[in-house]
Tab-separated table of C-alpha atoms in Angstrom:
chain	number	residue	atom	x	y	z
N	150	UNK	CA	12.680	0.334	-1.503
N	151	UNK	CA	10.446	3.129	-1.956
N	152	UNK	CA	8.800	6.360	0.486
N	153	UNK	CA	5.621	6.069	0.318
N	154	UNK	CA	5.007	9.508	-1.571
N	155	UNK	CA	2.536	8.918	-4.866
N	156	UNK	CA	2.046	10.879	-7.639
N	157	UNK	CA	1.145	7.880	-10.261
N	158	UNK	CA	-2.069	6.193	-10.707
N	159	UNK	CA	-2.747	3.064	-12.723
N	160	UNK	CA	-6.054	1.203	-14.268
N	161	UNK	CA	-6.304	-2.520	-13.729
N	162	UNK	CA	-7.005	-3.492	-17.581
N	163	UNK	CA	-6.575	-7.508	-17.288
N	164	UNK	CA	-6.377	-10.269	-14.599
N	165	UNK	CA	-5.016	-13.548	-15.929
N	166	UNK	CA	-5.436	-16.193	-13.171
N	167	UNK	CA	-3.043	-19.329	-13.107
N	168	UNK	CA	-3.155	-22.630	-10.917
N	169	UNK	CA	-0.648	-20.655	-8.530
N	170	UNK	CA	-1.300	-17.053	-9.211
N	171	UNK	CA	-2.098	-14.294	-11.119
N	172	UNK	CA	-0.905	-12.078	-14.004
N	173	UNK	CA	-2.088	-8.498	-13.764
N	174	UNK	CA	-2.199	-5.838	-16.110
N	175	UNK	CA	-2.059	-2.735	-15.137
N	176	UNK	CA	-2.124	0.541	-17.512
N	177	UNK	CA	-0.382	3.673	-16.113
N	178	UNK	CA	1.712	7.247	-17.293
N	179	UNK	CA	5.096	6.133	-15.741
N	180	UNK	CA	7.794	6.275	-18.158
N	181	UNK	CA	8.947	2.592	-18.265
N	182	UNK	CA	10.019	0.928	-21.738
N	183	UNK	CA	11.682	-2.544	-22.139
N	184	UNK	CA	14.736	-1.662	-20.915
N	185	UNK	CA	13.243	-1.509	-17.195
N	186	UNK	CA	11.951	-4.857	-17.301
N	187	UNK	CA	13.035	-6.301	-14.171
N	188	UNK	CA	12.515	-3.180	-12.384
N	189	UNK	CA	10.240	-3.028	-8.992
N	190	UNK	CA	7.147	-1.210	-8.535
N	191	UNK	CA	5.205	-0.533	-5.970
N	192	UNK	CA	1.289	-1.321	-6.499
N	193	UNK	CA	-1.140	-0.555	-3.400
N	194	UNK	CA	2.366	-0.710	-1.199
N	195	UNK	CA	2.660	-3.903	-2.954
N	196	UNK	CA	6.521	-4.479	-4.272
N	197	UNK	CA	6.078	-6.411	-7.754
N	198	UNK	CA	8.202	-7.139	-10.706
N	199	UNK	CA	7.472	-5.759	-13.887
N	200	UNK	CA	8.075	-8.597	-16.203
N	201	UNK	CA	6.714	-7.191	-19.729
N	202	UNK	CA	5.483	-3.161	-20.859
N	203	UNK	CA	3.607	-2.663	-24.255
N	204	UNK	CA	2.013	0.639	-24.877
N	205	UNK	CA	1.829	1.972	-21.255
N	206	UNK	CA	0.360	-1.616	-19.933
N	207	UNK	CA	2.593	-3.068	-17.231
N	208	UNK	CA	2.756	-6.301	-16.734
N	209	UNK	CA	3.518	-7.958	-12.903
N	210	UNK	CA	3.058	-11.720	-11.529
N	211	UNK	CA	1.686	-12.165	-8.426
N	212	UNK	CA	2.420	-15.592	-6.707
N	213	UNK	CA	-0.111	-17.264	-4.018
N	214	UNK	CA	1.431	-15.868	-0.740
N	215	UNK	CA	1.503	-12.275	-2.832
N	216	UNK	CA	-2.350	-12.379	-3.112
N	217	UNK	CA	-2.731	-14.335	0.205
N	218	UNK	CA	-1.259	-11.114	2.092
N	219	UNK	CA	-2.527	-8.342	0.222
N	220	UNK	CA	-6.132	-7.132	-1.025
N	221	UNK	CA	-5.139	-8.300	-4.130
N	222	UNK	CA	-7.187	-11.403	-3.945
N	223	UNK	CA	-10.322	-9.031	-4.335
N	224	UNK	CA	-9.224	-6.641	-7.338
N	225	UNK	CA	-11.187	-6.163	-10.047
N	226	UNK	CA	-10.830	-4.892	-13.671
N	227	UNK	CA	-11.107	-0.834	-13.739
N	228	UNK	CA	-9.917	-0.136	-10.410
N	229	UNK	CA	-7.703	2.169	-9.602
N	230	UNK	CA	-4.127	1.501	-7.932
N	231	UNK	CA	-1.299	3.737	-6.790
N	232	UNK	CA	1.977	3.512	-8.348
N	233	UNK	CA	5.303	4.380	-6.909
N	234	UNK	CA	9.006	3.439	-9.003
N	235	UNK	CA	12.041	2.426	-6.443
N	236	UNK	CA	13.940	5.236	-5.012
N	237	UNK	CA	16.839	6.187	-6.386
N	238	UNK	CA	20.165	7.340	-5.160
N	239	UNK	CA	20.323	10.535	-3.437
N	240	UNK	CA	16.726	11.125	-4.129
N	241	UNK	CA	15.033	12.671	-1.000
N	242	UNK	CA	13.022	11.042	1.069
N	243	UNK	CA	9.636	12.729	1.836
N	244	UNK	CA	7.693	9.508	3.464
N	245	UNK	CA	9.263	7.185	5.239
N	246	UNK	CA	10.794	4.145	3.979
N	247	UNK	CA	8.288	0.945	2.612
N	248	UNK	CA	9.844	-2.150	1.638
N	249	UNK	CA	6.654	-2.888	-0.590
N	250	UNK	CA	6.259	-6.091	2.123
N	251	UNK	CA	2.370	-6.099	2.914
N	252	UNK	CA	1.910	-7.287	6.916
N	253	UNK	CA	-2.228	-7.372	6.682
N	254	UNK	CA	-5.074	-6.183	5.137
N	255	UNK	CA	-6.869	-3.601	6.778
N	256	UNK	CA	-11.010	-2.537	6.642
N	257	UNK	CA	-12.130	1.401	6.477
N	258	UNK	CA	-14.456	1.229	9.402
N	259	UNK	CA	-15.310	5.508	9.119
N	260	UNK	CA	-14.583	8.108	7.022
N	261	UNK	CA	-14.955	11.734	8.117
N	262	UNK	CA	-14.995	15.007	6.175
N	263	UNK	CA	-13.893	17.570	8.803
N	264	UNK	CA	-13.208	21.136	7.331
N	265	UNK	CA	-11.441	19.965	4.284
N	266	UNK	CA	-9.594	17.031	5.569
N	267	UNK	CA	-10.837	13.183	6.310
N	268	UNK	CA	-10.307	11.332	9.101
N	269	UNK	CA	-9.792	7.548	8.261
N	270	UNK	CA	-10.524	4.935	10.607
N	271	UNK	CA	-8.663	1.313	9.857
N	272	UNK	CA	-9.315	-1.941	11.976
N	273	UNK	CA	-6.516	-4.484	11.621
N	274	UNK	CA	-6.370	-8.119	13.060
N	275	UNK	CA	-5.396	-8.286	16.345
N	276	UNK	CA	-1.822	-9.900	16.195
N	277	UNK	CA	-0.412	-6.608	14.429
N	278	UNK	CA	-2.322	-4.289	16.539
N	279	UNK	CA	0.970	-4.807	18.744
N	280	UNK	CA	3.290	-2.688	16.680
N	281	UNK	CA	1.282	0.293	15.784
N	282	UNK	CA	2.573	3.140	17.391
N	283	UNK	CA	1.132	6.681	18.256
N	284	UNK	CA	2.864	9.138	15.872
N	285	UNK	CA	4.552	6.733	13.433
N	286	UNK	CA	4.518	6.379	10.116
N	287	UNK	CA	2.415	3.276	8.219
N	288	UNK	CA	1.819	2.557	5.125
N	289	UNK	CA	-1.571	2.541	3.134
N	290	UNK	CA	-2.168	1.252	-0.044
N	291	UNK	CA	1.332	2.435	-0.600
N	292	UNK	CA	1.178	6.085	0.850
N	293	UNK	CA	3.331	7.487	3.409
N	294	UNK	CA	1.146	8.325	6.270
N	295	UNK	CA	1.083	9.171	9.683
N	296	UNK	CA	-0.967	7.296	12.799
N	297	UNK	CA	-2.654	10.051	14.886
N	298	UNK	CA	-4.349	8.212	17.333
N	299	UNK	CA	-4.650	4.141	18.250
N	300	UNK	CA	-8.262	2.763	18.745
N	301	UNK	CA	-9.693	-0.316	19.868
N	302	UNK	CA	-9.183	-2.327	16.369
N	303	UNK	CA	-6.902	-0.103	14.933
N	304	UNK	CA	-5.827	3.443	14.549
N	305	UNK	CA	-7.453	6.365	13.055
N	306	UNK	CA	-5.145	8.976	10.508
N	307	UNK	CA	-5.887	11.865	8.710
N	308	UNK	CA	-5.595	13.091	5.312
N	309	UNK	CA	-4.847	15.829	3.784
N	310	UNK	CA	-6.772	17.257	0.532
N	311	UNK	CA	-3.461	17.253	-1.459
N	312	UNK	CA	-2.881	13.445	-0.656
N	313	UNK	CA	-6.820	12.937	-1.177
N	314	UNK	CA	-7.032	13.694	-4.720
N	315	UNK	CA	-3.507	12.513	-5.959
N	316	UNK	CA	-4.335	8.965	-4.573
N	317	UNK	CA	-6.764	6.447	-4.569
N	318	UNK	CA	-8.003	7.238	-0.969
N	319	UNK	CA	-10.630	9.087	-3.120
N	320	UNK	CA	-12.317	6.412	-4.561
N	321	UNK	CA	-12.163	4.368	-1.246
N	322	UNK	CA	-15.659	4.175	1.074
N	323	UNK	CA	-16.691	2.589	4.543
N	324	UNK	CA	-15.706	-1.502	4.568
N	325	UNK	CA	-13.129	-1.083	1.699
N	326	UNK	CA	-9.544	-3.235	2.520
N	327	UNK	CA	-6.434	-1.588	2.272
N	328	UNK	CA	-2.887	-3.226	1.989
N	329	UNK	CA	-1.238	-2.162	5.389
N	330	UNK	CA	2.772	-2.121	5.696
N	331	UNK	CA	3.480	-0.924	9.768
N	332	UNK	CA	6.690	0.584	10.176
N	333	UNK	CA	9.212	-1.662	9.755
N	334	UNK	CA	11.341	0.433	12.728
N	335	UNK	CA	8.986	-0.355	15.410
N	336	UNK	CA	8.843	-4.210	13.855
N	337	UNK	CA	12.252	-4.343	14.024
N	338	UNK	CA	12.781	-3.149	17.693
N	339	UNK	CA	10.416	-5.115	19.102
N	340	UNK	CA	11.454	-8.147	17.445
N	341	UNK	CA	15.068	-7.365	18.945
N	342	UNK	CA	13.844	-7.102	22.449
N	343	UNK	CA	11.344	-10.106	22.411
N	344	UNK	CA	14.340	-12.036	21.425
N	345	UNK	CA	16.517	-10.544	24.738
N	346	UNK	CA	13.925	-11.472	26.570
């Protein structure tokens, strides 16, 4: 489980592709050694195994539904992911909480500079358009944020400076894809009264 509050970056440095997945190799400052093999990370809001670490290279295997749900079917070599370790026992919690279970892939359809924040627009398929709430939390490419308004397609959110530069929102443009994880509260409850129904 993890918050949704970044402060890690990595570099994709390899993709090794197999007949039912992927290996990926991914080159970060988080202070892993062999001893937290095993351990989960969070990549893009993705929740992946680390399964071998060799000189600050992480290495994580992504399975066909993993890349069938996520943007991960269209990452390349150099670019840039967030990182986020698992939350840990009476550790605060600043965001809100992620599972690391992607529900869609989302497209930037603006991006706004407005004083010295950005306004992000997102379209999302239409079947989990449903669960999007004014005012609560989602998460983006792994980061903790907050919907401010709904839209047609999708919602709009802004973003702060701070979370700006210390993610890879930064190096994101018009018609780039973004793993989306809703809020797995407002899943939850209406999943609960669909089924009363």
């Amino acid at each position: 489980m993890f918050n949704g509050i970044i402060f890690s970056q990595g570099i994709v440095q390899k993709i090794e592709k197999r007949t039912k997945g992927i290996n990926l190799f991914v080159k970060s400052n988080l202070k892993l050694s062999k001893k937290d093999i095993g351990v989960s990370v969070s990549c893009d809001g993705v929740c992946l195994t680390l399964i071998t670490i060799s000189k600050k290279v992480m290495e994580f295997y992504l399975s066909d539904e993993t890349i069938r749900r996520s943007k991960f079917k269209f990452l390349e070599v150099k670019d840039k992911i967030n990182l986020e370790l698992p939350l840990k026992y009476g550790q605060k919690i600043s965001g809100h909480i992620c599972q690391g279970h992607i529900d869609t892939v989302g497209k930037i359809s603006n991006i706004k500079l407005i004083d010295k924040s950005y306004l992000f627009e997102f379209e999302i398929i239409k079947k989990e358009r449903i669960n999007l709430i004014e005012k609560a939390s989602v998460s983006i490419n792994g980061i903790s944020l907050t919907i401010s308004k709904l839209t047609k397609k999708g919602f709009q959110i802004w973003i702060i400076p701070h979370t700006f530069k210390l993610t890879n929102l930064s190096t994101l443009k018009k018609n780039s894809l973004v793993n989306i994880e809703i809020d797995i509260l407002s899943k939850y409850v209406r999943n609960y009264f669909n089924e009363k129904k």
